């Protein structure tokens, strides 16, 4: 029987430690992850070979002409980063804004929330 | 003259963590002085995520991380003076500061914690031919413009230097619709974190050109392009490898230096390698009662470490104020050159000590070794060590007992 096991070397991006990960997988089936210091690395490696996901951070214009920092509450599909940016750049937030406020809901399967207090 | 038990200079993550630690250790007569109109320091402009995972078990952005500390500072009612700039400090701990409501004033402190952070290397120091048209920014300045003012400096970008701020800005400007044509790095390795190469460059197919530099800047009024070239082992441009890239923006990400003008004016000795003060395990400088932590001490890439170090300084200052910080020994720490520097550089009492260090080059399969005389008191194998990543070694009290001098090195 042919062995379809593939191996990929990855750099975990979840935290600045940047562990070197080795993932063994067959199709969409992850067989093993090595090199991670914590469980988040394992989750990252699994996602990365099946469907890569990213957090998007950016800014949204505020009604006073300034900006407020925002992020996607959860990670979104990596492919949808630019679609997400388009939505982020299409709104103007009214003030005041508090950390955690939802600025836009239901964008690429998650919410855009404020990461700064403004106003 | 106004008096305070403890004055903390700088209200970034280092200053806030130090203040909280000192307060929780019993110090009530304290003050944070910050020149900006809000707390948080440089984290206010670092809107990307990845901060605090190990500290809070959550992935936070820079402003969210800073807010955790600001909230605590407010809960504890720690006094803060905003929009106030410290102009001078003296050896006997007189702080001279200024703001618009009080003019110039002085505070006599029992202890001072320096937490002024770092700044970017000036771009004037750059040795590139051509004019200096508009469109050339330091990466940190661009970060401030984009993230705090909502202003995009340009559409076609080249970045010189692969430090983290440059990498982060490559992604940020790409997401905002700019085309980043290349990141050029003079050295054969990147100065940034591996994760940032991955998620800021590889995710967007931005080429990282190692051993490359900008040799010419084109354009008189506005930048029109740059010429880049490969460099040899001695970092000299190789003839015939020049390549022109049309661009309207050049970002310089050429490194950070601790902001130590005040430290020098107090007469504190600075380390030639780190640009920060020489300190002991409590982060006390050579002047008793003056402490230093965060990026003003040495440039950190992980804010979690900044907070950790600042808490050590905060507790150290509290102990000093109570008269409990009495040196009982003087163990100096030396390095072999492969390890570029350590913090602290000396140990003045018994107890466990965490020593932070950086290496001078990329090394593979080396053992980090700590020797006390002929005895190896610590050894650990590393598959890879890089200058961009700070490492930490925990030395236990029993191993340190009786040591006069420790030597940190890399061995086979
Ligand atoms: C441009 C830039 C971008 C960075 N980006 C990142 C990043 O993306 N991720 C990361 O982990 N790290 C980043 N860093 C490193 C970052 O500085 C540290 O992670 C962390 O913020 C350091 O904390 P700190 O408190 O030591 O310094 P800072 O955050 O710089 O705080 C120092 C504070 O001291 C104040 N101050 C200075 N001098 C005086 C004075 N004379 N009187 C009164 N107040 C004074 C300043 O206004 C400032 O608020 C960046 C650094 C710079 C310079
Ligand atoms: S595996 Fe864990 S420790 Fe390692 S980089 Fe990923 S999140 Fe950080």
Coordinates of C-alpha atoms and ligand atoms in Angstrom, one line a residue:
Chain A
X1 CA 0.0 0.0 0.0
X2 CA 1.4 3.4 -0.9
X3 CA 2.2 5.6 2.0
X4 CA 0.6 9.0 1.5
X5 CA 1.9 10.5 4.7
X6 CA 3.3 14.0 4.2
X7 CA 5.5 16.0 6.5
X8 CA 5.6 19.8 6.8
X9 CA 7.9 22.0 8.8
X10 CA 6.0 25.1 10.2
X11 CA 6.8 28.0 12.5
X12 CA 4.1 28.4 15.1
X13 CA 2.9 32.0 14.9
X14 CA 0.6 31.9 17.9
X15 CA 3.1 33.5 20.3
X16 CA 6.5 35.1 19.9
X17 CA 8.3 32.0 20.9
X18 CA 7.9 30.7 17.4
X19 CA 8.4 27.0 18.0
X20 CA 9.5 24.9 15.0
X21 CA 6.7 22.4 14.4
X22 CA 6.8 19.2 12.4
X23 CA 3.4 18.0 11.2
X24 CA 2.8 14.6 9.7
X25 CA -0.5 14.3 7.9
X26 CA -2.4 12.3 5.3
X27 CA -4.9 14.3 3.2
X28 CA -6.9 16.1 5.8
X29 CA -5.9 13.8 8.6
X30 CA -3.3 15.0 11.0
X31 CA -1.2 12.1 12.3
X32 CA 1.2 13.9 14.6
X33 CA 2.6 17.3 15.7
X34 CA 6.0 17.7 17.2
X35 CA 8.0 20.6 18.5
X36 CA 5.3 22.6 20.2
X37 CA 5.8 23.7 23.8
X38 CA 2.1 24.2 24.4
X39 CA -1.2 22.8 23.1
X40 CA -1.9 25.9 21.1
X41 CA 0.9 24.9 18.8
X42 CA -0.8 21.6 18.1
X43 CA -4.1 23.3 17.2
X44 CA -2.2 25.8 15.0
X45 CA -0.4 23.0 13.1
X46 CA -3.7 21.1 12.5
X47 CA -5.4 24.2 11.2
X48 CA -2.5 25.1 9.0
X49 CA -2.5 21.9 7.0
X50 CA -6.3 21.7 6.8
X51 CA -7.5 25.3 6.6
X52 CA -5.1 28.1 7.7
X53 CA -6.6 30.8 9.9
X54 CA -5.5 34.2 11.0
X55 CA -6.4 37.0 13.3
X56 CA -6.8 40.3 11.5
X57 CA -5.9 43.5 13.3
X58 CA -6.5 46.9 11.9
X59 CA -8.0 50.3 12.6
X60 CA -11.5 51.7 11.9
X61 CA -12.2 55.4 11.3
X62 CA -14.0 57.2 14.1
X63 CA -16.6 60.0 13.7
X64 CA -14.1 62.7 14.9
X65 CA -11.7 61.9 12.1
X66 CA -9.4 59.7 14.2
X67 CA -9.0 55.9 14.3
X68 CA -9.6 53.2 16.8
X69 CA -7.7 49.8 16.8
X70 CA -9.8 46.7 16.1
X71 CA -9.4 43.0 15.7
X72 CA -11.4 39.9 14.6
X73 CA -12.7 38.3 17.8
X74 CA -11.8 34.9 16.5
X75 CA -9.4 33.8 13.7
X76 CA -10.8 33.9 10.2
X77 CA -9.9 31.9 7.2
X78 CA -6.6 33.2 5.9
X79 CA -8.1 33.4 2.4
X80 CA -10.6 35.9 3.6
X81 CA -8.2 38.5 5.0
X82 CA -8.7 41.0 2.3
X83 CA -12.5 40.6 2.2
X84 CA -12.4 41.3 6.0
X85 CA -10.2 44.4 5.4
X86 CA -12.7 45.7 2.9
X87 CA -15.5 45.5 5.5
X88 CA -13.3 47.1 8.2
X89 CA -12.5 50.0 5.9
X90 CA -16.2 50.5 5.0
X91 CA -17.4 51.7 8.4
X92 CA -17.0 54.7 10.7
X93 CA -17.4 54.1 14.4
X94 CA -19.4 56.4 16.6
X95 CA -17.8 57.6 19.9
X96 CA -17.2 56.7 22.6
X97 CA -15.7 53.3 22.0
X98 CA -14.7 50.9 24.8
X99 CA -12.3 47.9 24.6
X100 CA -14.4 44.9 23.6
X101 CA -17.2 46.8 21.9
X102 CA -18.5 45.2 18.7
X103 CA -17.8 47.5 15.8
X104 CA -19.1 45.2 13.1
X105 CA -20.9 41.9 13.5
X106 CA -20.8 38.8 11.4
X107 CA -17.7 39.5 9.3
X108 CA -16.2 36.3 7.8
X109 CA -17.8 34.3 10.6
X110 CA -16.8 36.5 13.5
X111 CA -17.1 40.0 15.0
X112 CA -14.8 43.0 14.6
X113 CA -14.2 44.3 18.1
X114 CA -12.4 47.4 19.5
X115 CA -9.0 46.9 21.2
X116 CA -8.7 50.5 22.4
X117 CA -10.7 53.0 24.4
X118 CA -11.6 56.2 22.4
X119 CA -13.6 59.3 23.1
Chain B
X1 CA 11.1 70.5 47.6
X2 CA 8.4 67.8 47.0
X3 CA 9.4 64.4 48.3
X4 CA 8.4 60.9 47.2
X5 CA 9.5 57.5 48.3
X6 CA 9.5 56.2 44.7
X7 CA 9.4 58.0 41.4
X8 CA 8.9 55.9 38.2
X9 CA 9.9 57.6 35.0
X10 CA 7.9 56.3 32.0
X11 CA 4.3 55.0 31.9
X12 CA 4.8 52.2 29.4
X13 CA 4.4 48.5 30.3
X14 CA 7.7 48.6 32.2
X15 CA 6.8 51.7 34.3
X16 CA 3.2 50.4 35.1
X17 CA 4.4 46.9 36.0
X18 CA 7.1 48.3 38.3
X19 CA 4.7 50.7 40.0
X20 CA 2.1 47.9 40.6
X21 CA 4.7 45.5 42.0
X22 CA 6.1 48.2 44.3
X23 CA 2.6 49.1 45.5
X24 CA 1.7 45.5 46.1
X25 CA 5.0 45.2 48.1
X26 CA 3.8 48.0 50.5
X27 CA 5.0 51.2 48.9
X28 CA 2.2 53.9 49.0
X29 CA 4.1 57.1 48.4
X30 CA 4.9 56.7 44.7
X31 CA 4.4 58.5 41.4
X32 CA 4.6 57.6 37.7
X33 CA 5.7 60.4 35.4
X34 CA 4.8 60.1 31.7
X35 CA 5.5 62.6 29.0
X36 CA 2.7 61.4 26.7
X37 CA -1.0 62.3 27.4
X38 CA -1.9 58.6 28.2
X39 CA -0.3 55.6 29.7
X40 CA 0.8 52.5 27.6
X41 CA 4.0 53.7 25.9
X42 CA 4.8 52.3 22.6
X43 CA 2.2 49.5 22.9
X44 CA -0.5 52.1 21.9
X45 CA 0.8 51.9 18.3
X46 CA 1.4 48.1 18.3
X47 CA -2.1 47.2 17.3
X48 CA -1.2 43.6 16.1
X49 CA -1.8 40.6 18.4
X50 CA 0.4 38.1 20.1
X51 CA 1.1 39.9 23.3
X52 CA 0.7 38.3 26.7
X53 CA -0.1 34.7 25.8
X54 CA 2.1 33.3 28.5
X55 CA 1.2 35.9 31.1
X56 CA -2.6 36.0 30.6
X57 CA -3.3 32.8 28.6
X58 CA -4.9 35.0 26.0
X59 CA -3.7 36.5 22.7
X60 CA -3.9 40.2 23.2
X61 CA -3.0 43.2 21.0
X62 CA -0.6 45.9 22.3
X63 CA -3.3 48.3 23.5
X64 CA -5.2 45.5 25.2
X65 CA -2.1 44.3 27.0
X66 CA -1.4 47.9 28.1
X67 CA -5.0 48.3 29.3
X68 CA -4.7 45.4 31.6
X69 CA -2.0 47.3 33.5
X70 CA -3.6 50.7 33.2
X71 CA -6.8 49.3 34.8
X72 CA -4.7 48.0 37.7
X73 CA -2.9 51.3 38.1
X74 CA -6.3 53.0 38.3
X75 CA -7.8 50.4 40.7
X76 CA -4.9 50.9 43.1
X77 CA -5.1 54.7 42.7
X78 CA -1.4 54.9 41.9
X79 CA -0.7 58.6 41.2
X80 CA 0.2 59.4 37.6
X81 CA 1.4 62.7 36.1
X82 CA 0.7 62.7 32.4
X83 CA 2.0 65.2 29.8
X84 CA 5.0 65.7 32.1
X85 CA 8.6 65.3 30.9
X86 CA 11.5 64.4 33.1
X87 CA 14.4 66.7 32.2
X88 CA 17.1 65.6 34.6
X89 CA 17.9 63.2 37.4
X90 CA 20.9 63.5 39.8
X91 CA 23.0 61.0 41.6
X92 CA 21.3 62.0 44.9
X93 CA 17.9 61.2 43.3
X94 CA 16.5 64.7 42.6
X95 CA 14.1 64.5 39.6
X96 CA 13.6 67.7 37.6
X97 CA 10.4 67.6 35.4
X98 CA 8.2 70.0 33.5
X99 CA 4.6 70.3 32.4
X100 CA 2.3 73.2 31.3
X101 CA 0.5 73.6 34.6
X102 CA 3.5 73.6 37.0
X103 CA 6.4 74.8 34.8
X104 CA 9.7 73.3 36.0
X105 CA 9.6 71.5 39.3
X106 CA 11.7 69.1 41.4
X107 CA 11.0 66.0 43.4
X108 CA 13.4 64.4 45.9
X109 CA 13.0 60.7 45.7
X110 CA 14.3 57.9 48.0
X111 CA 14.3 55.5 45.0
X112 CA 13.9 56.0 41.2
X113 CA 12.9 53.4 38.6
X114 CA 14.0 54.2 35.0
X115 CA 11.4 53.0 32.5
X116 CA 11.8 55.3 29.5
X117 CA 11.8 52.7 26.8
X118 CA 13.8 52.8 23.6
X119 CA 13.8 54.8 20.4
X120 CA 14.6 53.9 16.8
X121 CA 18.1 54.5 15.4
X122 CA 18.1 57.8 13.6
X123 CA 17.9 57.5 9.9
X124 CA 20.5 60.2 9.4
X125 CA 23.1 57.6 10.4
X126 CA 22.2 55.7 7.2
X127 CA 25.0 55.6 4.7
X128 CA 23.1 55.6 1.4
X129 CA 23.9 57.7 -1.7
X130 CA 21.4 60.1 -3.2
X131 CA 19.1 62.8 -2.0
X132 CA 16.7 62.6 1.0
X133 CA 13.3 63.0 -0.8
X134 CA 10.1 62.7 1.1
X135 CA 8.7 59.2 1.4
X136 CA 11.5 57.9 3.7
X137 CA 10.2 56.9 7.2
X138 CA 11.5 54.9 10.1
X139 CA 9.3 51.9 10.5
X140 CA 8.1 53.0 13.9
X141 CA 7.1 56.4 12.6
X142 CA 5.1 54.7 9.8
X143 CA 3.5 52.5 12.4
X144 CA 2.4 55.6 14.4
X145 CA 1.1 57.3 11.2
X146 CA -0.9 54.3 10.0
X147 CA -2.2 53.0 13.4
X148 CA -2.8 56.2 15.3
X149 CA -3.5 58.8 12.6
X150 CA -5.0 56.6 9.9
X151 CA -2.5 58.0 7.4
X152 CA -0.9 55.8 4.8
X153 CA 2.5 57.0 3.8
X154 CA 2.5 55.5 0.3
X155 CA 1.4 52.7 -2.1
X156 CA 4.6 51.1 -3.3
X157 CA 7.0 50.2 -0.5
X158 CA 10.5 48.9 0.1
X159 CA 11.6 48.1 3.6
X160 CA 15.3 48.2 4.6
X161 CA 16.0 46.0 7.7
X162 CA 14.1 43.0 8.8
X163 CA 13.6 44.0 12.5
X164 CA 10.1 43.1 13.9
X165 CA 8.6 46.6 13.4
X166 CA 9.6 46.5 9.7
X167 CA 8.0 43.0 9.3
X168 CA 4.9 44.0 11.1
X169 CA 4.6 47.1 8.9
X170 CA 5.1 45.1 5.7
X171 CA 1.9 43.2 6.6
X172 CA 0.0 46.2 7.9
X173 CA 0.6 48.3 4.7
X174 CA -0.2 45.2 2.5
X175 CA -3.5 44.8 4.3
X176 CA -4.2 48.5 3.7
X177 CA -3.7 48.1 0.0
X178 CA 0.0 48.9 -0.6
X179 CA 2.4 46.7 -2.5
X180 CA 5.5 45.8 -0.5
X181 CA 8.1 45.0 -3.1
X182 CA 10.8 43.7 -0.9
X183 CA 12.3 43.6 2.6
X184 CA 16.1 43.9 2.3
X185 CA 18.4 42.7 5.1
X186 CA 22.1 43.5 5.2
X187 CA 22.9 40.4 7.4
X188 CA 22.6 36.8 6.1
X189 CA 19.8 36.3 8.7
X190 CA 16.7 38.2 9.8
X191 CA 16.7 40.3 13.0
X192 CA 13.0 39.6 13.4
X193 CA 11.1 36.8 15.0
X194 CA 10.5 33.6 13.0
X195 CA 6.8 34.0 13.5
X196 CA 6.8 37.5 11.9
X197 CA 8.7 36.2 8.8
X198 CA 6.0 33.6 8.5
X199 CA 2.8 35.6 9.1
X200 CA 3.9 39.0 7.8
X201 CA 6.0 38.1 4.8
X202 CA 5.3 34.5 3.7
X203 CA 1.5 34.9 4.1
X204 CA 1.6 37.7 1.5
X205 CA 4.5 36.4 -0.7
X206 CA 6.7 39.4 0.2
X207 CA 10.3 38.6 -0.7
X208 CA 12.9 38.7 2.1
X209 CA 16.2 39.5 0.5
X210 CA 18.9 38.5 2.9
X211 CA 22.5 40.0 2.4
X212 CA 21.0 42.9 0.4
X213 CA 21.0 46.6 1.0
X214 CA 19.8 49.8 -0.5
X215 CA 22.7 51.5 -2.4
X216 CA 20.9 54.4 -4.0
X217 CA 17.9 56.6 -3.4
X218 CA 16.2 58.1 -6.5
X219 CA 14.0 61.2 -6.6
X220 CA 14.5 64.8 -5.5
X221 CA 11.2 66.0 -4.0
X222 CA 9.4 62.7 -3.6
X223 CA 11.0 59.2 -3.6
X224 CA 10.8 57.6 -7.0
X225 CA 12.7 54.4 -6.4
X226 CA 15.7 52.7 -4.8
X227 CA 18.6 50.6 -6.1
X228 CA 19.3 47.5 -4.1
X229 CA 22.3 45.2 -4.3
X230 CA 23.7 42.1 -2.9
X231 CA 26.4 42.4 -0.3
X232 CA 29.5 40.1 0.3
X233 CA 30.6 38.6 3.6
X234 CA 32.1 42.0 4.5
X235 CA 28.8 43.6 3.8
X236 CA 30.1 45.5 0.8
X237 CA 27.8 45.8 -2.2
X238 CA 28.7 43.4 -5.0
X239 CA 29.0 45.1 -8.4
X240 CA 26.7 43.9 -11.1
X241 CA 24.0 42.8 -8.7
X242 CA 22.2 46.2 -8.6
X243 CA 18.5 46.1 -9.2
X244 CA 16.1 49.2 -9.5
X245 CA 12.8 49.0 -7.7
X246 CA 10.3 51.8 -8.3
X247 CA 8.6 52.9 -5.1
X248 CA 7.2 55.9 -3.3
X249 CA 8.0 54.8 0.2
X250 CA 11.1 53.5 1.9
X251 CA 10.8 52.2 5.5
X252 CA 13.9 51.9 7.7
X253 CA 13.7 49.2 10.3
X254 CA 17.3 49.4 11.5
X255 CA 17.0 48.7 15.2
X256 CA 16.3 50.2 18.5
X257 CA 18.4 51.9 21.2
X258 CA 17.6 52.4 24.8
X259 CA 16.7 56.0 25.7
X260 CA 19.4 56.7 28.3
X261 CA 20.1 60.4 28.3
X262 CA 18.6 60.8 31.8
X263 CA 20.5 57.7 33.0
X264 CA 23.8 59.2 31.8
X265 CA 23.1 62.6 33.4
X266 CA 22.7 60.8 36.8
X267 CA 26.2 59.3 36.3
X268 CA 25.0 55.7 35.9
X269 CA 27.5 53.5 34.0
X270 CA 26.1 52.2 30.7
X271 CA 26.9 48.8 29.2
X272 CA 28.7 49.3 25.8
X273 CA 26.8 46.4 24.3
X274 CA 23.2 46.9 25.4
X275 CA 23.3 50.7 25.6
X276 CA 21.5 50.3 29.0
X277 CA 22.7 50.5 32.6
X278 CA 24.8 47.9 34.3
X279 CA 22.5 46.2 36.8
X280 CA 22.4 43.5 39.5
X281 CA 19.7 40.9 39.9
X282 CA 17.3 43.4 41.4
X283 CA 17.9 45.7 38.4
X284 CA 19.6 48.2 40.6
X285 CA 22.2 50.2 38.7
X286 CA 25.6 51.1 40.2
X287 CA 24.0 54.0 41.9
X288 CA 22.1 52.8 45.0
X289 CA 18.4 53.4 44.8
X290 CA 18.3 53.9 41.0
X291 CA 16.7 51.0 39.2
X292 CA 16.2 50.3 35.5
X293 CA 13.9 48.0 33.6
X294 CA 12.2 47.4 30.2
X295 CA 13.6 48.6 27.0
X296 CA 15.6 51.4 28.6
X297 CA 17.7 48.6 30.1
X298 CA 18.0 46.4 27.1
X299 CA 15.8 46.0 24.0
X300 CA 13.2 43.3 24.5
X301 CA 11.1 41.7 21.8
X302 CA 8.6 40.1 24.2
X303 CA 6.6 42.5 26.3
X304 CA 5.9 39.6 28.7
X305 CA 9.6 39.7 29.6
X306 CA 9.4 43.5 30.0
X307 CA 6.6 43.1 32.7
X308 CA 8.5 40.4 34.4
X309 CA 11.7 42.4 34.6
X310 CA 9.8 45.5 35.7
X311 CA 8.2 43.6 38.6
X312 CA 11.7 42.6 39.8
X313 CA 12.8 46.2 39.7
X314 CA 9.6 47.3 41.5
X315 CA 10.1 44.8 44.3
X316 CA 13.8 45.7 44.4
X317 CA 13.0 49.4 44.9
X318 CA 10.5 48.5 47.6
X319 CA 13.1 46.5 49.5
X320 CA 15.6 49.3 49.1
X321 CA 13.2 51.9 50.5
X322 CA 12.6 49.6 53.5
X323 CA 16.4 49.3 54.0
X324 CA 16.4 45.6 53.2
X325 CA 18.6 45.7 50.1
X326 CA 22.0 45.0 51.6
X327 CA 24.7 43.5 49.3
X328 CA 26.3 40.4 50.8
X329 CA 28.5 39.4 47.8
X330 CA 29.6 40.5 44.4
X331 CA 29.5 37.9 41.7
X332 CA 30.3 39.3 38.2
X333 CA 29.0 37.7 35.0
X334 CA 31.2 37.7 31.9
X335 CA 30.4 36.4 28.4
X336 CA 32.5 34.6 25.8
X337 CA 31.5 36.9 22.9
X338 CA 29.3 34.3 21.3
X339 CA 26.9 35.2 24.0
X340 CA 26.8 38.9 23.4
X341 CA 25.5 40.1 26.8
X342 CA 23.6 39.1 29.9
X343 CA 21.2 41.0 32.2
X344 CA 22.0 41.2 35.1
X345 CA 25.8 41.6 34.9
X346 CA 26.3 41.0 38.6
X347 CA 24.7 39.2 41.6
X348 CA 24.9 40.8 45.0
X349 CA 23.0 38.5 47.3
X350 CA 22.0 34.8 47.7
X351 CA 18.9 33.4 46.0
X352 CA 17.7 32.0 42.7
X353 CA 18.5 34.3 39.7
X354 CA 17.1 34.3 36.2
X355 CA 19.7 35.6 33.7
X356 CA 18.6 36.9 30.3
X357 CA 21.0 36.9 27.3
X358 CA 21.3 37.3 23.6
X359 CA 23.8 35.6 21.2
X360 CA 25.9 37.5 18.7
X361 CA 25.2 35.4 15.6
X362 CA 23.1 32.4 14.4
X363 CA 24.4 29.2 16.1
X364 CA 23.2 25.6 15.7
X365 CA 23.7 22.7 18.0
X366 CA 25.4 24.5 20.8
X367 CA 25.3 24.1 24.5
X368 CA 24.6 27.2 26.6
X369 CA 27.2 26.7 29.4
X370 CA 27.7 28.6 32.6
X371 CA 31.0 28.1 34.3
X372 CA 32.0 29.2 37.8
X373 CA 35.8 28.8 37.8
X374 CA 36.3 25.3 36.4
X375 CA 32.9 24.0 37.4
X376 CA 30.0 23.9 35.0
X377 CA 27.0 25.0 36.9
X378 CA 24.5 25.0 34.1
X379 CA 24.4 23.4 30.6
X380 CA 21.6 23.0 28.1
X381 CA 21.7 22.1 24.4
X382 CA 20.0 24.3 21.9
X383 CA 19.2 23.3 18.3
X384 CA 19.2 26.9 17.2
X385 CA 20.1 30.3 18.8
X386 CA 19.6 33.6 17.0
X387 CA 20.4 37.2 17.9
X388 CA 16.7 38.2 17.4
X389 CA 15.5 36.0 20.3
X390 CA 16.3 36.6 23.9
X391 CA 16.9 33.5 26.0
X392 CA 16.7 33.0 29.8
X393 CA 18.7 30.7 32.2
X394 CA 17.5 30.0 35.7
X395 CA 20.3 29.6 38.2
X396 CA 19.5 28.2 41.6
X397 CA 20.8 29.5 44.9
X398 CA 22.8 26.3 45.7
X399 CA 24.7 26.5 42.4
X400 CA 25.5 30.2 42.9
X401 CA 26.8 29.8 46.4
X402 CA 30.5 30.7 46.6
X403 CA 30.9 31.8 42.9
X404 CA 33.1 34.8 42.3
X405 CA 32.7 35.1 38.6
X406 CA 30.4 33.4 36.2
X407 CA 31.2 33.0 32.5
X408 CA 28.3 32.5 30.0
X409 CA 29.3 30.8 26.8
X410 CA 28.4 28.5 23.9
X411 CA 30.2 25.2 23.8
X412 CA 30.0 22.2 21.4
Ligands
LIG1 C1 8.5 51.9 17.3 C2 8.5 50.7 18.2 C3 7.6 49.6 17.9 C4 7.6 48.5 18.7 N1 6.8 47.4 18.4 C5 6.8 46.4 19.2 C6 5.9 45.3 18.9 O1 5.2 45.3 17.8 N2 5.9 44.2 19.7 C7 6.6 44.2 20.8 O2 6.6 43.2 21.6 N3 7.5 45.1 21.1 C8 7.6 46.2 20.3 N4 8.4 47.2 20.6 C9 9.2 47.0 21.8 C10 8.4 47.6 22.9 O3 9.0 48.8 23.2 C11 8.3 46.7 24.2 O4 7.6 45.5 23.9 C12 7.6 47.5 25.3 O5 6.6 48.3 24.9 C13 8.6 48.2 26.1 O6 8.1 48.7 27.3 P1 8.8 49.9 28.0 O7 7.8 50.3 29.1 O8 10.1 49.5 28.4 O9 8.9 51.1 26.9 P2 7.8 52.0 26.2 O10 6.6 51.3 25.9 O11 8.6 52.7 25.1 O12 7.5 53.1 27.3 C14 8.4 54.1 27.8 C15 7.5 55.3 28.2 O13 8.4 56.2 28.8 C16 8.0 57.5 28.4 N5 9.2 58.4 28.6 C17 10.4 58.3 28.0 N6 11.2 59.3 28.3 C18 10.5 60.1 29.2 C19 10.8 61.2 30.0 N7 12.0 61.9 29.9 N8 9.9 61.7 30.9 C20 8.7 61.1 31.0 N9 8.3 60.0 30.3 C21 9.2 59.5 29.4 C22 7.5 57.4 27.0 O14 6.7 58.4 26.6 C23 6.9 56.0 27.1 O15 5.5 56.1 27.4 C24 8.5 48.4 19.8 C25 9.3 49.4 20.1 C26 9.3 50.6 19.3 C27 10.3 51.7 19.7
LIG2 S1 3.7 26.1 20.5 FE1 2.9 27.3 22.1 S2 4.8 28.2 23.0 FE2 5.4 27.4 21.0 S3 5.1 29.2 19.6 FE3 3.2 28.0 19.6 S4 1.9 29.0 21.1 FE4 4.0 29.7 21.5

